[in-house]
Amino acid sequence: MPRILCFGDSNTWGYNPSNGERWPDGVRWTSRLQQHLNDESQKPTAWTLIEEGLNGRTTMWNDVLKPHRDGSAALPMVLLTHRPLDWVVIMLGTNDLKSQYPSEPAWIAEGVRKLVGQVRETDNAGQTAPQILIVSPAPMHDANKWASGFINGREKSLQLASYFHTVAEEEGCYFLDAGQACEASPIDGLHIDAQGHAALAAFIYEALEGLTD
């Protein structure tokens, strides 16, 4: 039974841009992805998908006002908790664009590289290290109600895919650009709507299907 960990921020947790609540099962891209993976007409082998999304999570920066957001502090424990794993999907970077952090895209990509190293270094219950899929987040929308906290955020968010792709190539990981499948909702400028979750799930599933056949 293949096991896949999805490690991300509020768009993995399932933040609804309309009301701040959590999209339910069947709407979140993670639960939709699990449905795709376990569609008996497509795959005879059942997958276990582990959702690990947290609002405000960064790759490696600590928010002094909201503790426990440093992804690099959380990931080793999460990996040990859920081992053995066959795949790890990392989709982070949006919160790193906050002006309170060193928010240049090149630094954010180095944060992703740090997470990749942690996946490779953590004991996987005696199995080989999981395959890693890096997903650059959907770019911010021009209409962003939190724009004051993300100076030049939209512009920088558009650069993440290129930097993340380079890290993926250098580290021998797989890469997807979520911006090719969905975009942040204009309602709040950061979070994807229900249609975006559906599109992202299908996009990631198609990639995994090609990589796991």
Coordinates of C-alpha atoms in Angstrom, one line a residue, residues 22-151:
R22 CA -11.7 24.7 6.1
W23 CA -12.9 23.2 2.9
P24 CA -14.4 19.8 3.7
D25 CA -13.3 16.3 2.6
G26 CA -14.1 15.9 -1.1
V27 CA -13.2 19.5 -1.8
R28 CA -9.6 19.9 -0.5
W29 CA -7.1 19.0 -3.2
T30 CA -5.5 16.4 -0.9
S31 CA -8.8 14.4 -0.4
R32 CA -9.6 14.7 -4.1
L33 CA -6.1 13.4 -4.9
Q34 CA -6.7 10.4 -2.6
Q35 CA -9.9 9.7 -4.5
H36 CA -8.1 9.8 -7.8
L37 CA -5.3 7.5 -6.5
N38 CA -7.8 5.0 -5.1
D39 CA -10.2 5.0 -8.1
E40 CA -10.5 1.3 -8.7
S41 CA -11.0 1.8 -12.4
Q42 CA -7.6 3.5 -12.5
K43 CA -5.5 1.9 -9.8
P44 CA -5.8 -1.6 -8.2
T45 CA -3.5 -0.7 -5.3
A46 CA -4.9 1.4 -2.5
W47 CA -3.0 4.5 -1.5
T48 CA -2.7 6.1 2.0
L49 CA -2.5 9.9 1.8
I50 CA -1.5 11.9 4.8
E51 CA -2.6 15.5 4.9
E52 CA -0.1 17.8 6.7
G53 CA -1.1 21.4 6.1
L54 CA -0.8 24.3 8.5
N55 CA -1.9 27.9 8.0
G56 CA 1.1 30.2 7.9
R57 CA 3.7 27.5 7.5
T58 CA 7.0 28.5 5.9
T59 CA 9.9 26.5 4.6
M60 CA 12.3 27.5 7.4
W61 CA 11.3 30.8 9.0
N62 CA 9.8 31.1 12.5
D63 CA 6.9 33.6 13.1
V64 CA 7.4 35.2 16.5
L65 CA 3.7 36.0 16.7
K66 CA 2.4 32.6 15.5
P67 CA 4.7 29.7 16.7
H68 CA 5.2 26.3 15.1
R69 CA 5.1 27.7 11.6
D70 CA 8.7 26.7 10.7
G71 CA 8.3 23.8 8.3
S72 CA 11.9 22.6 8.7
A73 CA 11.3 22.3 12.5
A74 CA 8.2 20.2 11.9
L75 CA 9.1 18.0 9.0
P76 CA 11.5 15.6 10.6
M77 CA 9.0 14.7 13.3
V78 CA 6.2 14.3 10.7
L79 CA 8.4 12.0 8.6
L80 CA 9.2 9.8 11.6
T81 CA 5.6 9.7 12.6
H82 CA 4.3 8.5 9.3
R83 CA 7.2 6.3 8.0
P84 CA 7.6 4.4 5.9
L85 CA 6.7 6.8 3.1
D86 CA 6.8 6.2 -0.7
W87 CA 6.2 9.9 -1.7
V88 CA 6.5 13.3 -0.1
V89 CA 4.8 16.3 -1.8
I90 CA 6.2 19.6 -0.7
M91 CA 4.1 22.7 -1.5
L92 CA 5.3 25.7 0.4
G93 CA 6.6 29.2 -0.3
T94 CA 3.7 31.6 -0.2
N95 CA 4.1 32.5 3.5
D96 CA 7.9 32.9 3.0
L97 CA 7.0 35.9 0.8
K98 CA 5.9 37.9 3.9
S99 CA 7.9 41.0 4.3
Q100 CA 8.9 40.0 7.9
Y101 CA 11.1 37.2 6.4
P102 CA 14.1 37.3 3.9
S103 CA 11.5 37.0 1.2
E104 CA 13.6 36.8 -2.0
P105 CA 12.6 33.9 -4.2
A106 CA 16.1 32.5 -4.2
W107 CA 16.1 32.3 -0.4
I108 CA 12.7 30.6 -0.4
A109 CA 14.0 28.0 -2.9
E110 CA 16.9 27.3 -0.5
G111 CA 14.3 26.7 2.2
V112 CA 12.8 24.0 -0.1
R113 CA 16.2 22.6 -0.6
K114 CA 16.6 22.3 3.2
L115 CA 13.3 20.3 3.4
V116 CA 14.4 18.0 0.6
G117 CA 17.6 17.3 2.6
Q118 CA 15.5 16.5 5.7
V119 CA 13.4 14.0 3.7
R120 CA 16.6 12.3 2.4
E121 CA 18.3 12.2 5.8
T122 CA 15.4 11.0 8.0
D123 CA 15.2 7.2 8.7
N124 CA 12.4 5.8 6.6
A125 CA 11.9 2.6 8.7
G126 CA 14.7 0.9 6.8
Q127 CA 13.3 1.6 3.4
T128 CA 14.9 3.8 0.7
A129 CA 14.1 7.5 1.0
P130 CA 10.7 8.6 -0.4
Q131 CA 10.4 10.1 -3.9
I132 CA 9.9 13.9 -3.6
L133 CA 7.6 16.0 -5.6
I134 CA 8.2 19.8 -5.3
V135 CA 5.1 21.9 -6.2
S136 CA 5.5 25.6 -6.5
P137 CA 2.4 27.4 -5.1
A138 CA -0.1 29.2 -7.2
P139 CA 0.9 32.8 -7.6
M140 CA -0.8 35.5 -5.6
H141 CA -3.6 37.4 -7.1
D142 CA -3.3 41.1 -7.8
A143 CA -6.3 41.7 -5.5
N144 CA -4.8 40.7 -2.2
K145 CA -6.4 41.8 1.1
W146 CA -3.1 41.0 2.9
A147 CA -0.9 42.9 0.4
S148 CA 0.6 45.2 3.1
G149 CA 2.3 42.2 4.6
F150 CA 3.7 41.0 1.2
I151 CA 5.7 43.8 -0.3

